[in-house]
GROMACS .gro file of C-alpha atoms in nm:
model
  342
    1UNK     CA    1   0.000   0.000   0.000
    2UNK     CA    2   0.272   0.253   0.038
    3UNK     CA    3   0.353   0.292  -0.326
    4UNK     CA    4  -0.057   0.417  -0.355
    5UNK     CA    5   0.031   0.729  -0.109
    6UNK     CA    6   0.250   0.854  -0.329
    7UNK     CA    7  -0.014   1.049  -0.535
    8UNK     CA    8   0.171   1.296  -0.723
    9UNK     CA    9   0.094   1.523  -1.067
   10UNK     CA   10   0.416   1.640  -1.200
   11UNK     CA   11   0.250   1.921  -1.414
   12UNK     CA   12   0.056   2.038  -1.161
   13UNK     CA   13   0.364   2.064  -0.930
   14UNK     CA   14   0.537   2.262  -1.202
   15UNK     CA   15   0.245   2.488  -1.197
   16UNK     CA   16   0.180   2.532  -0.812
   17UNK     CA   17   0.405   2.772  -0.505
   18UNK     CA   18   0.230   2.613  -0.225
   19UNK     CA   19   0.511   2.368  -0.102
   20UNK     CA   20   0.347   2.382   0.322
   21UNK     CA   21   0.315   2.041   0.405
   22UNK     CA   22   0.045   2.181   0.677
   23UNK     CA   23  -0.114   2.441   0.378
   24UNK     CA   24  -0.516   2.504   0.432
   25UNK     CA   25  -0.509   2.552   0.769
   26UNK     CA   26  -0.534   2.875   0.924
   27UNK     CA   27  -0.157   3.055   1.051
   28UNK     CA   28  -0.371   3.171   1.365
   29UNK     CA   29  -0.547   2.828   1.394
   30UNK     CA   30  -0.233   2.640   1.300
   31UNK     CA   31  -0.092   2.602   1.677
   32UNK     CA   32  -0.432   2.441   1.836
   33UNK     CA   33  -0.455   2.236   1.491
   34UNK     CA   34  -0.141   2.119   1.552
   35UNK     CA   35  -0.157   2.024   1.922
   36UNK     CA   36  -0.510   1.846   1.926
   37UNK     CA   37  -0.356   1.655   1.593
   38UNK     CA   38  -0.035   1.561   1.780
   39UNK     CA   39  -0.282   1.413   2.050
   40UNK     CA   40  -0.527   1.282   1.840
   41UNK     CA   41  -0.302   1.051   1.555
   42UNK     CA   42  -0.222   0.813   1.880
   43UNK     CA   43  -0.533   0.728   1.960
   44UNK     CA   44  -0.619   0.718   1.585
   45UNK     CA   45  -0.336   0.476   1.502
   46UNK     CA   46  -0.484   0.214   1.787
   47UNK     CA   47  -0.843   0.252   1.674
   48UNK     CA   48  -0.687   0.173   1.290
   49UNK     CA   49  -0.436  -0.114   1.409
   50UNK     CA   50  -0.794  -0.333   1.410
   51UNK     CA   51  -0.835  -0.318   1.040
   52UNK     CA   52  -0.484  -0.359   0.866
   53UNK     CA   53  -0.662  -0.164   0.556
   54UNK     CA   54  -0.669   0.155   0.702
   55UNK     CA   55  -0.306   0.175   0.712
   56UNK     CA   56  -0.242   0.158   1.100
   57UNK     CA   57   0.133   0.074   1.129
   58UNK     CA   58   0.362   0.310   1.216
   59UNK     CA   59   0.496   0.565   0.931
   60UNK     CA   60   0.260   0.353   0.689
   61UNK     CA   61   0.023   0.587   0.854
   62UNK     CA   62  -0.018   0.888   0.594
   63UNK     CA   63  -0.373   0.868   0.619
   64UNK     CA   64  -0.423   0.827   0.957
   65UNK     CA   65  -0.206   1.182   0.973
   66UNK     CA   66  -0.475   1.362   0.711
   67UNK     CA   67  -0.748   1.205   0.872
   68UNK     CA   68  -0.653   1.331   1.256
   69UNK     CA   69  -0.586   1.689   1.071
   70UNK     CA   70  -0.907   1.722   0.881
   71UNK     CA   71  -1.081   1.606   1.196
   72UNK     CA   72  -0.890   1.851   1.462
   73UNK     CA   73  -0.981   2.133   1.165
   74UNK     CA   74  -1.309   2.096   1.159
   75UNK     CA   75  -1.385   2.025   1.478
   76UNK     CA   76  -1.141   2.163   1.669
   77UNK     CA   77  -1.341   2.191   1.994
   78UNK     CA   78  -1.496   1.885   2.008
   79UNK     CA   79  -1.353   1.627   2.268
   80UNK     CA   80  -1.039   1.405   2.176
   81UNK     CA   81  -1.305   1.076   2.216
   82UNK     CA   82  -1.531   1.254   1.929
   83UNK     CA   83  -1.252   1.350   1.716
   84UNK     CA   84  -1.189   0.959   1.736
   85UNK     CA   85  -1.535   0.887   1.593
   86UNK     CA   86  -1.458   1.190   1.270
   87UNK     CA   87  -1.109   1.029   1.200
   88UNK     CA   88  -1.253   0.651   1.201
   89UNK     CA   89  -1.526   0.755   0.974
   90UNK     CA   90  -1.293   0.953   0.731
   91UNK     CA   91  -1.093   0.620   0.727
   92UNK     CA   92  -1.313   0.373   0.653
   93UNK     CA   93  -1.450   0.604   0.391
   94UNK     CA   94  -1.130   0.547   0.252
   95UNK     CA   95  -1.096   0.200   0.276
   96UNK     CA   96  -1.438   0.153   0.135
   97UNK     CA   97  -1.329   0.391  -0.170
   98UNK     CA   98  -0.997   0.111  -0.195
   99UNK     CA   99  -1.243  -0.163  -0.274
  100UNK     CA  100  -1.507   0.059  -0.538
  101UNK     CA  101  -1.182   0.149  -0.702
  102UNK     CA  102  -1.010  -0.154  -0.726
  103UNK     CA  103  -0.683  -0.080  -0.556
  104UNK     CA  104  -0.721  -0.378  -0.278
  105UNK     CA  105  -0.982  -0.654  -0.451
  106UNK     CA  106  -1.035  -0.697  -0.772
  107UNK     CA  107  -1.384  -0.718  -0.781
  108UNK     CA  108  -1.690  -0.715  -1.102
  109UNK     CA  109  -1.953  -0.466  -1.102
  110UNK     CA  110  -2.179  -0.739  -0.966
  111UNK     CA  111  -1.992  -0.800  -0.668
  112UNK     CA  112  -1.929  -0.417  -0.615
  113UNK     CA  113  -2.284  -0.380  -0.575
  114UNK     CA  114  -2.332  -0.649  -0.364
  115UNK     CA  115  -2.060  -0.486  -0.151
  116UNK     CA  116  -2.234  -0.151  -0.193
  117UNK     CA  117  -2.586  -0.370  -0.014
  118UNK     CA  118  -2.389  -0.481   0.241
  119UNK     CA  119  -2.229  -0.193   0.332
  120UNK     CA  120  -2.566  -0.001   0.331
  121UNK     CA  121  -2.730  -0.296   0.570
  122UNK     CA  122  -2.474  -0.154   0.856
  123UNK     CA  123  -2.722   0.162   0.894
  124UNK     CA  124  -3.006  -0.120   0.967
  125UNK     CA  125  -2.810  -0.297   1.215
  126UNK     CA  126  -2.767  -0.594   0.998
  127UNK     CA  127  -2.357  -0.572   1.024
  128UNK     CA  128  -2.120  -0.845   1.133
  129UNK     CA  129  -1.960  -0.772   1.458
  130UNK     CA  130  -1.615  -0.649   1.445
  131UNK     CA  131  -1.347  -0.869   1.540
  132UNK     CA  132  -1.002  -0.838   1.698
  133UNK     CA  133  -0.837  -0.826   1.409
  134UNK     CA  134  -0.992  -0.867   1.042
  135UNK     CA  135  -0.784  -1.016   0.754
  136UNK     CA  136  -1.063  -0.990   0.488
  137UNK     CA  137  -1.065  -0.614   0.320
  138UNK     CA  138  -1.431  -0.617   0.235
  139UNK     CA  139  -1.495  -0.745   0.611
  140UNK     CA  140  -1.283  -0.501   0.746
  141UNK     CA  141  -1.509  -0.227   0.576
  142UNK     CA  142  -1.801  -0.417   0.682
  143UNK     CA  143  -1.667  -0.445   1.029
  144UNK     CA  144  -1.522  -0.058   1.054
  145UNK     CA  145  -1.878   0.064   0.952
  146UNK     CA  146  -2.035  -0.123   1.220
  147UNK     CA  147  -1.817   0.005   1.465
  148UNK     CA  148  -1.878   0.352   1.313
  149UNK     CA  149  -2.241   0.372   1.307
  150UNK     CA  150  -2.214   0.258   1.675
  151UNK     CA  151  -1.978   0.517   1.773
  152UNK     CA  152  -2.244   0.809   1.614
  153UNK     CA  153  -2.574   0.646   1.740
  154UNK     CA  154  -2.493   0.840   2.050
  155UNK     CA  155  -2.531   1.187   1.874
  156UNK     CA  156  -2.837   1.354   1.996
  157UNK     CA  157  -3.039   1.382   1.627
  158UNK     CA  158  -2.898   1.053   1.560
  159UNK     CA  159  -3.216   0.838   1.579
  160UNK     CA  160  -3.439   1.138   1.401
  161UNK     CA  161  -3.209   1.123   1.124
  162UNK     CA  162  -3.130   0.776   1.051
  163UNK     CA  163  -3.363   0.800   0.734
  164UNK     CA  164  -3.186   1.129   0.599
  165UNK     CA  165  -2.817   0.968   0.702
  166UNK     CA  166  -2.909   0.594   0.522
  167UNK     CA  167  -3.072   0.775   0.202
  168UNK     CA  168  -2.710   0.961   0.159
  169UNK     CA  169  -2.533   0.651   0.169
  170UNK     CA  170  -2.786   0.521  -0.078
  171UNK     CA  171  -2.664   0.842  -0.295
  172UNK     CA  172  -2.326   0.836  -0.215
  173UNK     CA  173  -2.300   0.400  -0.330
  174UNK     CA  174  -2.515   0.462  -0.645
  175UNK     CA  175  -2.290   0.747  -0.772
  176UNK     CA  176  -1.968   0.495  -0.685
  177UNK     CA  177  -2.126   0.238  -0.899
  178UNK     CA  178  -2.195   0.460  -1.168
  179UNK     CA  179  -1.823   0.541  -1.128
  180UNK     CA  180  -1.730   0.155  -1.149
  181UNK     CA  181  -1.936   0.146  -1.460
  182UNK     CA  182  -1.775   0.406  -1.647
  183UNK     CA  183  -1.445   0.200  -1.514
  184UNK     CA  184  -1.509  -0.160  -1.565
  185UNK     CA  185  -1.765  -0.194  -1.854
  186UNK     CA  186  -1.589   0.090  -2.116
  187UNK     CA  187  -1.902   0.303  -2.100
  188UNK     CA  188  -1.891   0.644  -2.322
  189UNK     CA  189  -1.738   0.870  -2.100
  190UNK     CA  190  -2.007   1.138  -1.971
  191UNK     CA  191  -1.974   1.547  -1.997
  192UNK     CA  192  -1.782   1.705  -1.766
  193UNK     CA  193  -2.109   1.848  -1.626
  194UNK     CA  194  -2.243   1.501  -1.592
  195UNK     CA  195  -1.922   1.351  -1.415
  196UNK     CA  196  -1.917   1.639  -1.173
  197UNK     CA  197  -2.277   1.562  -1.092
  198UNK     CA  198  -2.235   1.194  -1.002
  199UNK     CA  199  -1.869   1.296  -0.835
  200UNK     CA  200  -2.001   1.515  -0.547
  201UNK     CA  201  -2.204   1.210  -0.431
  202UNK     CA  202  -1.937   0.937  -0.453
  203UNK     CA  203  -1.670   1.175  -0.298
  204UNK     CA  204  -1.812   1.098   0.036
  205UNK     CA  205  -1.820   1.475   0.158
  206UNK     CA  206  -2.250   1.509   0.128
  207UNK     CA  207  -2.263   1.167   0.345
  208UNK     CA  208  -1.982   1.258   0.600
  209UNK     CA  209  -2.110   1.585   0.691
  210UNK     CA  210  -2.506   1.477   0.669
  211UNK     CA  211  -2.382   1.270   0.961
  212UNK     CA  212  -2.232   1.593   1.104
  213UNK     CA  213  -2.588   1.699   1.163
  214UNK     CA  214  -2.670   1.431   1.400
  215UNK     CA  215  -2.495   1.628   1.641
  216UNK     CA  216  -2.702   1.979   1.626
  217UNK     CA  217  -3.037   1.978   1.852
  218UNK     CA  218  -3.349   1.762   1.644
  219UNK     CA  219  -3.600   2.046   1.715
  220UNK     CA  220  -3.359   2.254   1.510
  221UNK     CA  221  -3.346   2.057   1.192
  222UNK     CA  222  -3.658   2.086   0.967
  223UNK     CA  223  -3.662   1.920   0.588
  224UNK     CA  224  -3.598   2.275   0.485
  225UNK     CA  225  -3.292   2.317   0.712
  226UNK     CA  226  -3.188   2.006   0.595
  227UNK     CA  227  -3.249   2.077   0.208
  228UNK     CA  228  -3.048   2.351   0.216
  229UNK     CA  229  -2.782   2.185   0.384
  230UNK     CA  230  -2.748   1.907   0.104
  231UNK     CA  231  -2.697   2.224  -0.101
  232UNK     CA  232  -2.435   2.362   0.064
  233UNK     CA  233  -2.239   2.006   0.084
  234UNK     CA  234  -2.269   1.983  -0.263
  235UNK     CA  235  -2.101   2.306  -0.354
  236UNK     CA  236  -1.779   2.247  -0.115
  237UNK     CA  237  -1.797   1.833  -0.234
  238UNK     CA  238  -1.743   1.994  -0.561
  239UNK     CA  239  -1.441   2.212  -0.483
  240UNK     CA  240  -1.289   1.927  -0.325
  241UNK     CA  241  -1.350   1.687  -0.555
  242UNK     CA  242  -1.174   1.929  -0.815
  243UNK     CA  243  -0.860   1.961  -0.648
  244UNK     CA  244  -0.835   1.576  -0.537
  245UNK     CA  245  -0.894   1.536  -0.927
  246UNK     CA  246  -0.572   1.689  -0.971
  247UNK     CA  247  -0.359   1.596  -0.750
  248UNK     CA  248  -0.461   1.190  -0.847
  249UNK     CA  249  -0.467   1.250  -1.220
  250UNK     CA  250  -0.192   1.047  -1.297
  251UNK     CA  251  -0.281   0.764  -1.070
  252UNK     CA  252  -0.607   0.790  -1.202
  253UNK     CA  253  -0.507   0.816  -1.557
  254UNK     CA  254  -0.307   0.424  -1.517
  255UNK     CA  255  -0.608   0.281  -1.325
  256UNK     CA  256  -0.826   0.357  -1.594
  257UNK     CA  257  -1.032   0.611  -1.392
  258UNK     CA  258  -1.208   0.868  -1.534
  259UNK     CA  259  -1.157   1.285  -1.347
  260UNK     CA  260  -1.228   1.612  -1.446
  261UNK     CA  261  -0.903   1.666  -1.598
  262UNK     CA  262  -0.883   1.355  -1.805
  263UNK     CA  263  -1.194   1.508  -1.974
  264UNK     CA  264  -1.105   1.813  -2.047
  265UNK     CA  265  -0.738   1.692  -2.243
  266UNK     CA  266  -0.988   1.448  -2.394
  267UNK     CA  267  -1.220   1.750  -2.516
  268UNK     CA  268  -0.917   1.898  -2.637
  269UNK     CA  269  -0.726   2.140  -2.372
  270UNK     CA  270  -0.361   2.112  -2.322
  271UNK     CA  271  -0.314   1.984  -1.957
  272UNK     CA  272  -0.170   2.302  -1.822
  273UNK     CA  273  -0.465   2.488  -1.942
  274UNK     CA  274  -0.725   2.200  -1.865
  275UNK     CA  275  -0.531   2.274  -1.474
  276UNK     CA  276  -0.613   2.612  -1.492
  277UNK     CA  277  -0.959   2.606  -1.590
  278UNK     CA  278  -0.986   2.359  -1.307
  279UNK     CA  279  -0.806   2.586  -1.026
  280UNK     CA  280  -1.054   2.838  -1.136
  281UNK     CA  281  -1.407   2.683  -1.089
  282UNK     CA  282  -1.219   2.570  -0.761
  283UNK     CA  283  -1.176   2.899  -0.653
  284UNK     CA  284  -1.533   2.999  -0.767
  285UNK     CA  285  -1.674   2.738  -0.581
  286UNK     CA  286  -1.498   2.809  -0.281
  287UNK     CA  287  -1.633   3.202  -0.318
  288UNK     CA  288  -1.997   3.048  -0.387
  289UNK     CA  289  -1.938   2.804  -0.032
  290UNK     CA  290  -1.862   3.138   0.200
  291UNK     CA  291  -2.169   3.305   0.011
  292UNK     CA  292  -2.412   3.015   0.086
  293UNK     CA  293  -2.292   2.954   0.426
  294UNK     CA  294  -2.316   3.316   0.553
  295UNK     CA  295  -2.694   3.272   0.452
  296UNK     CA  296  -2.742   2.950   0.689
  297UNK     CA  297  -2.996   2.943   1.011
  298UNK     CA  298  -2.782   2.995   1.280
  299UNK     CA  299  -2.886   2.618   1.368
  300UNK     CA  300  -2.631   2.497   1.136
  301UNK     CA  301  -2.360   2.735   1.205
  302UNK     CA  302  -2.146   2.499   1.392
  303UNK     CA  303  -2.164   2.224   1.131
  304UNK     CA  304  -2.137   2.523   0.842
  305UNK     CA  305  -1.805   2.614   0.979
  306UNK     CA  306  -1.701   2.269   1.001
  307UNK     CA  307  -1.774   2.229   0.613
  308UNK     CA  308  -1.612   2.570   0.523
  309UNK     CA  309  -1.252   2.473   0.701
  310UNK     CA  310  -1.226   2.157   0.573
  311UNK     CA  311  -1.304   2.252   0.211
  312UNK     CA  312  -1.043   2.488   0.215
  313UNK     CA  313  -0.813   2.248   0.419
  314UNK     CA  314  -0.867   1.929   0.183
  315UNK     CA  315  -0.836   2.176  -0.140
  316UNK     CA  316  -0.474   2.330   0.006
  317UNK     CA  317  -0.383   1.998   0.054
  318UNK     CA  318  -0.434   1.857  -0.226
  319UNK     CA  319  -0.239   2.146  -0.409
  320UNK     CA  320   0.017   2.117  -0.148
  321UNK     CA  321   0.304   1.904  -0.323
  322UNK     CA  322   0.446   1.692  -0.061
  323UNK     CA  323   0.172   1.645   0.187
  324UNK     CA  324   0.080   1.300   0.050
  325UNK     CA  325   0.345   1.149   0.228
  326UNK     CA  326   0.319   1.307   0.535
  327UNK     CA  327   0.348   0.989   0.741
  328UNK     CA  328   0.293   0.989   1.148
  329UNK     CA  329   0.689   0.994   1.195
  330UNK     CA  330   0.723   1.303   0.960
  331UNK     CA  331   0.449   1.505   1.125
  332UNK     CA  332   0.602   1.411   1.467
  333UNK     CA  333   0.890   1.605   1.311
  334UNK     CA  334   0.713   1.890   1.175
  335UNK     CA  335   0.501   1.946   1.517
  336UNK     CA  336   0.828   1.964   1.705
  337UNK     CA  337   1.018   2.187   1.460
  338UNK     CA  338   0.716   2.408   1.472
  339UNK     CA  339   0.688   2.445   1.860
  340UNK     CA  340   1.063   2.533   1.818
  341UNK     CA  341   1.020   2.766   1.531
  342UNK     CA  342   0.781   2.955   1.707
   0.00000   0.00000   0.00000
């Protein structure tokens, strides 16, 4: 698996200053970031060592480092036990994304669906139990999901929002299938428009942060609240979406994958100006995401600003050249050259 974190797009590096392996976070917030990360990614790495897939093992850990970031951005003042349950989530997300893509089983449509099912039974409590240890990939999903759902069923709108939580999974697997179609059975590639329509659903970002909501009061949440919240997700799932895109082009491009800027060379653009185009509906969509949120109830305010700093985290990070391989013993290095730096 280590050979698969090192994502990199040399054009895109050619065209790009940021070089901060710890870009998209805030200078002011970067010190609290940094501390609640440096306590989290322990705790993290234990919770992973269960499930070998989500990379739990020492400086193998590059996702375990993104995922304790992400989590201590968003929420930084949530308690170290909930930023447990965001990281988890984020990495089974991952994991699960390993399988639809083909990178750990090499699986037909037909049995990616089935997969898909299964997964989608763990939100009806029809789940295997996790084990010790699981050796199986898919069962390790399986298992990580259970464990997940578990860990939010304590939120307090958890059990009024089961419905509107399960019915974005249902999104979020139909959109990966499509994706797996396009992939495994040569399909004609879709429009640009089309594949950025199906990609905000299977990029996970609508389904993590509907389960955000089961942590706001369930008197505050009305299907109007709620609709408008699915349309703010969608606008920052689309400016991340964008930049991951680009930084996993030429990954992407040898697995046979389809992205936004595979399209656009195929429509005809050079790739420098196919990466321009893209960095600029990125930053449009970012402008669009501070519009819409500054228009939210003030009942979604603390989940809006959760959405708003990890959009602009993921999308730095992404265009960030060398954060890809910023494994657990590497950001043990940057945290203490920072507190020295200071």
């Amino acid at each position: 698996m280590t050979d698969y974190f090192r994502i990199v797009n040399t054009t895109l590096d050619d065209t790009l200053d940021s070089t901060r392996p710890l870009a998209g976070i805030r200078p002011e917030n970067l010190d609290d970031v940094a501390k609640i990360a440096g306590r989290l990614v322990p705790h993290v790495a234990q919770w992973a060592g269960k499930y070998p897939l989500m990379g739990g093992v020492g400086d193998a850990g590059s996702r375990i480092v993104f995922a304790c970031l992400s989590s201590a951005t968003a929420f930084p003042h949530r308690s170290l036990d909930e930023l447990v349950d965001w990281s988890a989530l984020a990495l089974t997300l991952f994991a699960l994304d390993d399988v639809m893509d083909g990178v750990v089983l090499d699986y037909s449509l037909e049995q990616l669906v089935q997969f898909t099912e299964m997964c989608l039974a763990v939100g009806k409590g029809n789940a295997p139990t996790p084990a010790d240890r699981v050796s199986d990939p898919e069962a390790q999903v399986l298992a990580a999901l259970r464990e997940c759902s578990g860990r939010f069923a304590k939120y307090p709108a958890y059990a009024k929002l089961q419905g509107y939580v399960t019915e974005r999974w249902n999104r979020c697997f139909t959109a990966m299938c499509q994706e797996s179609r396009w992939r495994l059975h040569g399909e004609p590639p879709p429009t640009l428009d089309d594949y950025l329509a199906n990609a905000v659903w299977s990029f996970f970002v609508p389904l993590y942060f509907a389960v955000a909501t089961t942590t706001l009061d369930p008197d505050d949440l009305s299907e109007d609240a709620l609709g408008t919240w699915d349309k703010v997700m969608h606008v920052g799932s689309r400016a991340m979406r964008l930049c991951n895109d680009l930084r996993s082009a030429e990954r992407e491009r040898a697995e046979g994958s389809l992205n936004a800027l595979a399209l656009l060379t195929r429509s005809g653009h050079t790739e420098p100006d196919a990466i321009a185009a893209i960095l600029a509906e990125v930053h449009e969509s970012l402008a669009e995401l501070d519009a819409r949120i500054a228009e939210l109830q003030p009942s979604l305010a603390r989940i809006a600003g959760a959405l708003l700093r990890t959009t602009h985290f993921y999308c730095s990070w992404c265009l960030a050249r060398d954060t890809h391989g910023l494994t657990i013993g590497l950001f043990r290095q940057l945290l203490a050259s920072h507190k020295e730096n200071r």
